Amino acid sequence: MPELVFFSGTMDCGKSTLALQIEHNRSARGLKGMIFSRDDRAGHGKLSSRLGLVTDAVEIHDGQDLYAYLVDHLSHGGRADYVIADEAQFLAEEQIDQLARVVDDLGLDVYAFGITTDFRSKLFPGSQRLVELADRVEVLQVEALCWCGARATHNARTAGGVMVVEGAQVVVGDVNQADTIGYEVLCRRHHRRRMTAASAKAAALSPDVLPVQAV
């Protein structure tokens, strides 16, 4: 039976890499996929991973009906044996409903990839709807690590290496961008303390943190 599968995890845990691997494995068997993405780090109409792999994709726009797009594609002689939707957290709830309809009415497997919560630890609407509707939710087993070495469970937005907790929910950026708006994955403890790698280093260098008595 066709399924709607949601692959979730923090940033930097290999979601887009897995999406590209699924595409490679199926295309190697003669299958043809429809690849959707939105606001990919590589630019408009791309699906890319931090390993340097990239492929073309259909850029999703606000208000776009994904089910109608697939129906139109198939009606005009196009082929789609499965669907991949990357950066699915940025989709509207109704677009997730449309992906579920692709599974139920068109009989296609849909593989959606995205992070679950934003930089404030709040659910993205698209991710919440996927959790509600998906036949399966798979948490990625390649664990991203916090700077302390613990398993990273939260996404932090940073500005100049300092964690910020206010602003628009969607601001496109990437990890390891300390001198601009970027993102860093943290464990829950350090997300709660707003302690990024940069601020932890600054604290460690401060003479007031761990005073050492001269012998």
PDB file of C-alpha atoms in Angstrom:
ATOM      1  CA  MET A   1       0.000   0.000   0.000  1.00  0.00           C
ATOM      2  CA  PRO A   2       1.266   3.505  -0.761  1.00  0.00           C
ATOM      3  CA  GLU A   3       2.314   5.538   2.281  1.00  0.00           C
ATOM      4  CA  LEU A   4       2.901   9.073   3.449  1.00  0.00           C
ATOM      5  CA  VAL A   5       6.172   8.879   5.367  1.00  0.00           C
ATOM      6  CA  PHE A   6       7.619  11.768   7.367  1.00  0.00           C
ATOM      7  CA  PHE A   7      11.370  11.640   7.959  1.00  0.00           C
ATOM      8  CA  SER A   8      12.167  14.089  10.734  1.00  0.00           C
ATOM      9  CA  GLY A   9      15.158  15.262  12.696  1.00  0.00           C
ATOM     10  CA  THR A  10      17.182  18.318  13.605  1.00  0.00           C
ATOM     11  CA  MET A  11      19.181  20.301  11.120  1.00  0.00           C
ATOM     12  CA  ASP A  12      22.445  18.632  10.082  1.00  0.00           C
ATOM     13  CA  CYS A  13      21.179  15.060  10.628  1.00  0.00           C
ATOM     14  CA  GLY A  14      21.147  13.984   6.976  1.00  0.00           C
ATOM     15  CA  LYS A  15      17.510  14.438   5.914  1.00  0.00           C
ATOM     16  CA  SER A  16      18.290  15.841   2.463  1.00  0.00           C
ATOM     17  CA  THR A  17      21.052  13.268   1.991  1.00  0.00           C
ATOM     18  CA  LEU A  18      18.519  10.505   2.626  1.00  0.00           C
ATOM     19  CA  ALA A  19      16.060  12.152   0.219  1.00  0.00           C
ATOM     20  CA  LEU A  20      18.733  12.127  -2.481  1.00  0.00           C
ATOM     21  CA  GLN A  21      19.592   8.501  -1.674  1.00  0.00           C
ATOM     22  CA  ILE A  22      15.937   7.465  -2.009  1.00  0.00           C
ATOM     23  CA  GLU A  23      15.796   9.269  -5.346  1.00  0.00           C
ATOM     24  CA  HIS A  24      18.995   7.550  -6.523  1.00  0.00           C
ATOM     25  CA  ASN A  25      17.871   4.062  -5.470  1.00  0.00           C
ATOM     26  CA  ARG A  26      14.505   4.336  -7.186  1.00  0.00           C
ATOM     27  CA  SER A  27      15.717   6.006 -10.362  1.00  0.00           C
ATOM     28  CA  ALA A  28      18.377   3.264 -10.646  1.00  0.00           C
ATOM     29  CA  ARG A  29      15.465   0.787 -10.860  1.00  0.00           C
ATOM     30  CA  GLY A  30      13.805   2.716 -13.678  1.00  0.00           C
ATOM     31  CA  LEU A  31      11.320   4.625 -11.534  1.00  0.00           C
ATOM     32  CA  LYS A  32      10.589   8.310 -12.022  1.00  0.00           C
ATOM     33  CA  GLY A  33      10.012  10.614  -9.079  1.00  0.00           C
ATOM     34  CA  MET A  34       8.458  14.028  -8.659  1.00  0.00           C
ATOM     35  CA  ILE A  35      10.752  16.057  -6.397  1.00  0.00           C
ATOM     36  CA  PHE A  36       9.424  19.089  -4.527  1.00  0.00           C
ATOM     37  CA  SER A  37      11.445  21.454  -2.373  1.00  0.00           C
ATOM     38  CA  ARG A  38      11.205  24.882  -0.835  1.00  0.00           C
ATOM     39  CA  ASP A  39      13.842  27.406   0.224  1.00  0.00           C
ATOM     40  CA  ASP A  40      16.739  25.001  -0.254  1.00  0.00           C
ATOM     41  CA  ARG A  41      20.216  26.279   0.690  1.00  0.00           C
ATOM     42  CA  ALA A  42      21.354  25.715  -2.916  1.00  0.00           C
ATOM     43  CA  GLY A  43      18.728  28.071  -4.304  1.00  0.00           C
ATOM     44  CA  HIS A  44      15.465  28.044  -6.232  1.00  0.00           C
ATOM     45  CA  GLY A  45      14.334  24.686  -7.611  1.00  0.00           C
ATOM     46  CA  LYS A  46      17.040  22.590  -5.957  1.00  0.00           C
ATOM     47  CA  LEU A  47      17.338  19.759  -3.458  1.00  0.00           C
ATOM     48  CA  SER A  48      20.801  19.654  -1.933  1.00  0.00           C
ATOM     49  CA  SER A  49      22.715  18.098   0.934  1.00  0.00           C
ATOM     50  CA  ARG A  50      25.649  19.419   2.910  1.00  0.00           C
ATOM     51  CA  LEU A  51      27.747  16.615   1.390  1.00  0.00           C
ATOM     52  CA  GLY A  52      27.666  18.525  -1.898  1.00  0.00           C
ATOM     53  CA  LEU A  53      25.016  16.441  -3.686  1.00  0.00           C
ATOM     54  CA  VAL A  54      22.306  18.340  -5.535  1.00  0.00           C
ATOM     55  CA  THR A  55      19.461  17.669  -7.967  1.00  0.00           C
ATOM     56  CA  ASP A  56      16.728  19.699  -9.630  1.00  0.00           C
ATOM     57  CA  ALA A  57      13.363  20.030  -7.929  1.00  0.00           C
ATOM     58  CA  VAL A  58      10.035  21.779  -8.340  1.00  0.00           C
ATOM     59  CA  GLU A  59      10.022  24.865  -6.112  1.00  0.00           C
ATOM     60  CA  ILE A  60       6.885  25.015  -3.981  1.00  0.00           C
ATOM     61  CA  HIS A  61       5.155  28.386  -3.757  1.00  0.00           C
ATOM     62  CA  ASP A  62       2.641  29.822  -1.304  1.00  0.00           C
ATOM     63  CA  GLY A  63      -0.859  28.688  -2.171  1.00  0.00           C
ATOM     64  CA  GLN A  64       0.290  26.088  -4.699  1.00  0.00           C
ATOM     65  CA  ASP A  65      -1.959  23.019  -4.906  1.00  0.00           C
ATOM     66  CA  LEU A  66       0.436  20.062  -4.963  1.00  0.00           C
ATOM     67  CA  TYR A  67      -2.295  17.536  -5.701  1.00  0.00           C
ATOM     68  CA  ALA A  68      -3.533  19.579  -8.689  1.00  0.00           C
ATOM     69  CA  TYR A  69       0.066  19.942  -9.895  1.00  0.00           C
ATOM     70  CA  LEU A  70       0.527  16.150  -9.905  1.00  0.00           C
ATOM     71  CA  VAL A  71      -2.818  15.564 -11.614  1.00  0.00           C
ATOM     72  CA  ASP A  72      -1.958  18.091 -14.329  1.00  0.00           C
ATOM     73  CA  HIS A  73       1.492  16.536 -14.779  1.00  0.00           C
ATOM     74  CA  LEU A  74       0.063  13.032 -15.166  1.00  0.00           C
ATOM     75  CA  SER A  75      -2.813  14.200 -17.374  1.00  0.00           C
ATOM     76  CA  HIS A  76      -0.359  15.676 -19.865  1.00  0.00           C
ATOM     77  CA  GLY A  77       1.586  12.440 -20.228  1.00  0.00           C
ATOM     78  CA  GLY A  78       4.103  13.035 -17.464  1.00  0.00           C
ATOM     79  CA  ARG A  79       5.245  10.246 -15.198  1.00  0.00           C
ATOM     80  CA  ALA A  80       5.541  10.070 -11.434  1.00  0.00           C
ATOM     81  CA  ASP A  81       6.003   6.812  -9.571  1.00  0.00           C
ATOM     82  CA  TYR A  82       6.624   8.453  -6.191  1.00  0.00           C
ATOM     83  CA  VAL A  83       6.952  11.900  -4.637  1.00  0.00           C
ATOM     84  CA  ILE A  84       9.729  13.431  -2.546  1.00  0.00           C
ATOM     85  CA  ALA A  85       9.042  16.655  -0.616  1.00  0.00           C
ATOM     86  CA  ASP A  86      12.045  18.222   1.090  1.00  0.00           C
ATOM     87  CA  GLU A  87      11.927  21.098   3.592  1.00  0.00           C
ATOM     88  CA  ALA A  88       8.368  20.007   4.304  1.00  0.00           C
ATOM     89  CA  GLN A  89       8.257  22.036   7.508  1.00  0.00           C
ATOM     90  CA  PHE A  90       7.825  25.141   5.343  1.00  0.00           C
ATOM     91  CA  LEU A  91       4.640  23.846   3.701  1.00  0.00           C
ATOM     92  CA  ALA A  92       1.190  25.033   4.692  1.00  0.00           C
ATOM     93  CA  GLU A  93      -1.149  22.619   6.456  1.00  0.00           C
ATOM     94  CA  GLU A  94      -3.384  22.399   3.387  1.00  0.00           C
ATOM     95  CA  GLN A  95      -0.387  21.414   1.254  1.00  0.00           C
ATOM     96  CA  ILE A  96       0.311  18.525   3.620  1.00  0.00           C
ATOM     97  CA  ASP A  97      -3.335  17.519   3.192  1.00  0.00           C
ATOM     98  CA  GLN A  98      -2.758  17.594  -0.562  1.00  0.00           C
ATOM     99  CA  LEU A  99       0.245  15.263  -0.222  1.00  0.00           C
ATOM    100  CA  ALA A 100      -1.920  12.859   1.776  1.00  0.00           C
ATOM    101  CA  ARG A 101      -4.477  12.981  -1.036  1.00  0.00           C
ATOM    102  CA  VAL A 102      -1.714  12.127  -3.541  1.00  0.00           C
ATOM    103  CA  VAL A 103      -1.169   8.925  -1.556  1.00  0.00           C
ATOM    104  CA  ASP A 104      -4.841   8.053  -1.147  1.00  0.00           C
ATOM    105  CA  ASP A 105      -6.249   9.083  -4.536  1.00  0.00           C
ATOM    106  CA  LEU A 106      -3.274   8.686  -6.895  1.00  0.00           C
ATOM    107  CA  GLY A 107      -1.698   5.690  -5.189  1.00  0.00           C
ATOM    108  CA  LEU A 108       1.796   7.192  -4.973  1.00  0.00           C
ATOM    109  CA  ASP A 109       4.256   6.903  -2.107  1.00  0.00           C
ATOM    110  CA  VAL A 110       5.131  10.324  -0.670  1.00  0.00           C
ATOM    111  CA  TYR A 111       8.373  10.793   1.261  1.00  0.00           C
ATOM    112  CA  ALA A 112       8.425  14.078   3.197  1.00  0.00           C
ATOM    113  CA  PHE A 113      11.545  15.380   4.920  1.00  0.00           C
ATOM    114  CA  GLY A 114      11.759  18.188   7.442  1.00  0.00           C
ATOM    115  CA  ILE A 115      12.652  19.455  10.871  1.00  0.00           C
ATOM    116  CA  THR A 116       9.908  19.263  13.461  1.00  0.00           C
ATOM    117  CA  THR A 117      10.386  22.393  15.566  1.00  0.00           C
ATOM    118  CA  ASP A 118      11.662  25.897  14.923  1.00  0.00           C
ATOM    119  CA  PHE A 119      14.342  27.899  16.772  1.00  0.00           C
ATOM    120  CA  ARG A 120      11.860  28.558  19.605  1.00  0.00           C
ATOM    121  CA  SER A 121      11.092  24.822  20.031  1.00  0.00           C
ATOM    122  CA  LYS A 122       7.631  25.378  18.550  1.00  0.00           C
ATOM    123  CA  LEU A 123       6.169  23.016  15.970  1.00  0.00           C
ATOM    124  CA  PHE A 124       6.160  24.161  12.363  1.00  0.00           C
ATOM    125  CA  PRO A 125       2.562  23.973  11.069  1.00  0.00           C
ATOM    126  CA  GLY A 126       3.633  21.727   8.186  1.00  0.00           C
ATOM    127  CA  SER A 127       5.478  19.347  10.498  1.00  0.00           C
ATOM    128  CA  GLN A 128       2.595  19.239  12.946  1.00  0.00           C
ATOM    129  CA  ARG A 129       0.199  18.304  10.151  1.00  0.00           C
ATOM    130  CA  LEU A 130       2.588  15.610   8.937  1.00  0.00           C
ATOM    131  CA  VAL A 131       2.734  14.084  12.409  1.00  0.00           C
ATOM    132  CA  GLU A 132      -1.070  14.097  12.434  1.00  0.00           C
ATOM    133  CA  LEU A 133      -1.507  12.529   8.986  1.00  0.00           C
ATOM    134  CA  ALA A 134       1.563  10.426   8.184  1.00  0.00           C
ATOM    135  CA  ASP A 135       1.314   6.660   7.966  1.00  0.00           C
ATOM    136  CA  ARG A 136       4.796   6.551   9.477  1.00  0.00           C
ATOM    137  CA  VAL A 137       7.052   9.058  11.206  1.00  0.00           C
ATOM    138  CA  GLU A 138      10.713   8.085  11.040  1.00  0.00           C
ATOM    139  CA  VAL A 139      13.248   9.873  13.233  1.00  0.00           C
ATOM    140  CA  LEU A 140      16.596   9.972  11.478  1.00  0.00           C
ATOM    141  CA  GLN A 141      19.145   7.690  13.121  1.00  0.00           C
ATOM    142  CA  VAL A 142      22.188   9.752  12.133  1.00  0.00           C
ATOM    143  CA  GLU A 143      22.358  11.899  15.248  1.00  0.00           C
ATOM    144  CA  ALA A 144      23.527  15.489  15.030  1.00  0.00           C
ATOM    145  CA  LEU A 145      25.600  16.499  18.027  1.00  0.00           C
ATOM    146  CA  CYS A 146      25.548  19.543  20.245  1.00  0.00           C
ATOM    147  CA  TRP A 147      28.877  21.317  20.783  1.00  0.00           C
ATOM    148  CA  CYS A 148      29.076  19.525  24.166  1.00  0.00           C
ATOM    149  CA  GLY A 149      28.931  16.104  22.492  1.00  0.00           C
ATOM    150  CA  ALA A 150      25.389  15.231  23.600  1.00  0.00           C
ATOM    151  CA  ARG A 151      22.676  14.340  21.105  1.00  0.00           C
ATOM    152  CA  ALA A 152      21.301  17.504  19.509  1.00  0.00           C
ATOM    153  CA  THR A 153      17.528  17.745  19.773  1.00  0.00           C
ATOM    154  CA  HIS A 154      16.861  21.457  19.183  1.00  0.00           C
ATOM    155  CA  ASN A 155      17.534  23.985  16.432  1.00  0.00           C
ATOM    156  CA  ALA A 156      18.886  27.360  17.544  1.00  0.00           C
ATOM    157  CA  ARG A 157      18.962  30.510  15.436  1.00  0.00           C
ATOM    158  CA  THR A 158      22.112  32.559  15.906  1.00  0.00           C
ATOM    159  CA  ALA A 159      23.271  36.062  15.035  1.00  0.00           C
ATOM    160  CA  GLY A 160      27.015  36.488  15.253  1.00  0.00           C
ATOM    161  CA  GLY A 161      27.193  33.247  17.225  1.00  0.00           C
ATOM    162  CA  VAL A 162      24.651  34.452  19.811  1.00  0.00           C
ATOM    163  CA  MET A 163      21.356  32.593  20.143  1.00  0.00           C
ATOM    164  CA  VAL A 164      18.235  34.626  19.346  1.00  0.00           C
ATOM    165  CA  VAL A 165      14.706  33.713  20.416  1.00  0.00           C
ATOM    166  CA  GLU A 166      12.590  36.306  18.607  1.00  0.00           C
ATOM    167  CA  GLY A 167      11.789  36.908  14.959  1.00  0.00           C
ATOM    168  CA  ALA A 168       9.935  35.383  12.042  1.00  0.00           C
ATOM    169  CA  GLN A 169       9.487  31.627  12.140  1.00  0.00           C
ATOM    170  CA  VAL A 170      11.049  31.155   8.690  1.00  0.00           C
ATOM    171  CA  VAL A 171      14.419  32.756   7.997  1.00  0.00           C
ATOM    172  CA  VAL A 172      16.514  30.793   5.520  1.00  0.00           C
ATOM    173  CA  GLY A 173      20.014  30.051   6.734  1.00  0.00           C
ATOM    174  CA  ASP A 174      22.420  27.215   7.355  1.00  0.00           C
ATOM    175  CA  VAL A 175      24.538  25.759  10.127  1.00  0.00           C
ATOM    176  CA  ASN A 176      28.071  27.017  10.819  1.00  0.00           C
ATOM    177  CA  GLN A 177      27.397  30.631   9.807  1.00  0.00           C
ATOM    178  CA  ALA A 178      28.711  32.391  12.892  1.00  0.00           C
ATOM    179  CA  ASP A 179      29.115  35.863  11.385  1.00  0.00           C
ATOM    180  CA  THR A 180      25.558  36.198  10.049  1.00  0.00           C
ATOM    181  CA  ILE A 181      22.081  34.793  10.628  1.00  0.00           C
ATOM    182  CA  GLY A 182      22.634  31.067  10.937  1.00  0.00           C
ATOM    183  CA  TYR A 183      21.592  27.990  12.846  1.00  0.00           C
ATOM    184  CA  GLU A 184      23.171  25.643  15.340  1.00  0.00           C
ATOM    185  CA  VAL A 185      21.915  22.338  16.712  1.00  0.00           C
ATOM    186  CA  LEU A 186      21.947  22.045  20.500  1.00  0.00           C
ATOM    187  CA  CYS A 187      20.934  19.608  23.203  1.00  0.00           C
ATOM    188  CA  ARG A 188      17.897  20.633  25.237  1.00  0.00           C
ATOM    189  CA  ARG A 189      19.974  21.775  28.208  1.00  0.00           C
ATOM    190  CA  HIS A 190      22.088  24.198  26.215  1.00  0.00           C
ATOM    191  CA  HIS A 191      19.119  25.369  24.166  1.00  0.00           C
ATOM    192  CA  ARG A 192      17.337  26.253  27.415  1.00  0.00           C
ATOM    193  CA  ARG A 193      20.444  28.077  28.623  1.00  0.00           C
ATOM    194  CA  ARG A 194      20.896  29.762  25.217  1.00  0.00           C
ATOM    195  CA  MET A 195      24.481  28.563  25.208  1.00  0.00           C
ATOM    196  CA  THR A 196      25.923  28.162  21.703  1.00  0.00           C
ATOM    197  CA  ALA A 197      29.407  26.948  20.882  1.00  0.00           C
ATOM    198  CA  ALA A 198      30.576  30.565  20.563  1.00  0.00           C
ATOM    199  CA  SER A 199      29.106  31.675  23.881  1.00  0.00           C
ATOM    200  CA  ALA A 200      30.422  28.538  25.601  1.00  0.00           C
ATOM    201  CA  LYS A 201      33.919  29.327  24.359  1.00  0.00           C
ATOM    202  CA  ALA A 202      33.617  32.906  25.551  1.00  0.00           C
ATOM    203  CA  ALA A 203      32.488  31.691  28.972  1.00  0.00           C
ATOM    204  CA  ALA A 204      35.378  29.247  29.188  1.00  0.00           C
ATOM    205  CA  LEU A 205      37.830  32.064  28.462  1.00  0.00           C
ATOM    206  CA  SER A 206      36.329  34.349  31.104  1.00  0.00           C
ATOM    207  CA  PRO A 207      38.446  34.612  34.320  1.00  0.00           C
ATOM    208  CA  ASP A 208      35.240  34.872  36.349  1.00  0.00           C
ATOM    209  CA  VAL A 209      33.870  31.414  35.481  1.00  0.00           C
ATOM    210  CA  LEU A 210      36.302  29.023  37.149  1.00  0.00           C
ATOM    211  CA  PRO A 211      38.639  30.947  39.412  1.00  0.00           C
ATOM    212  CA  VAL A 212      41.884  29.122  40.048  1.00  0.00           C
ATOM    213  CA  GLN A 213      43.781  29.803  43.216  1.00  0.00           C
ATOM    214  CA  ALA A 214      47.500  30.155  42.746  1.00  0.00           C
ATOM    215  CA  VAL A 215      49.568  27.571  44.604  1.00  0.00           C
TER     216      VAL A 215
END
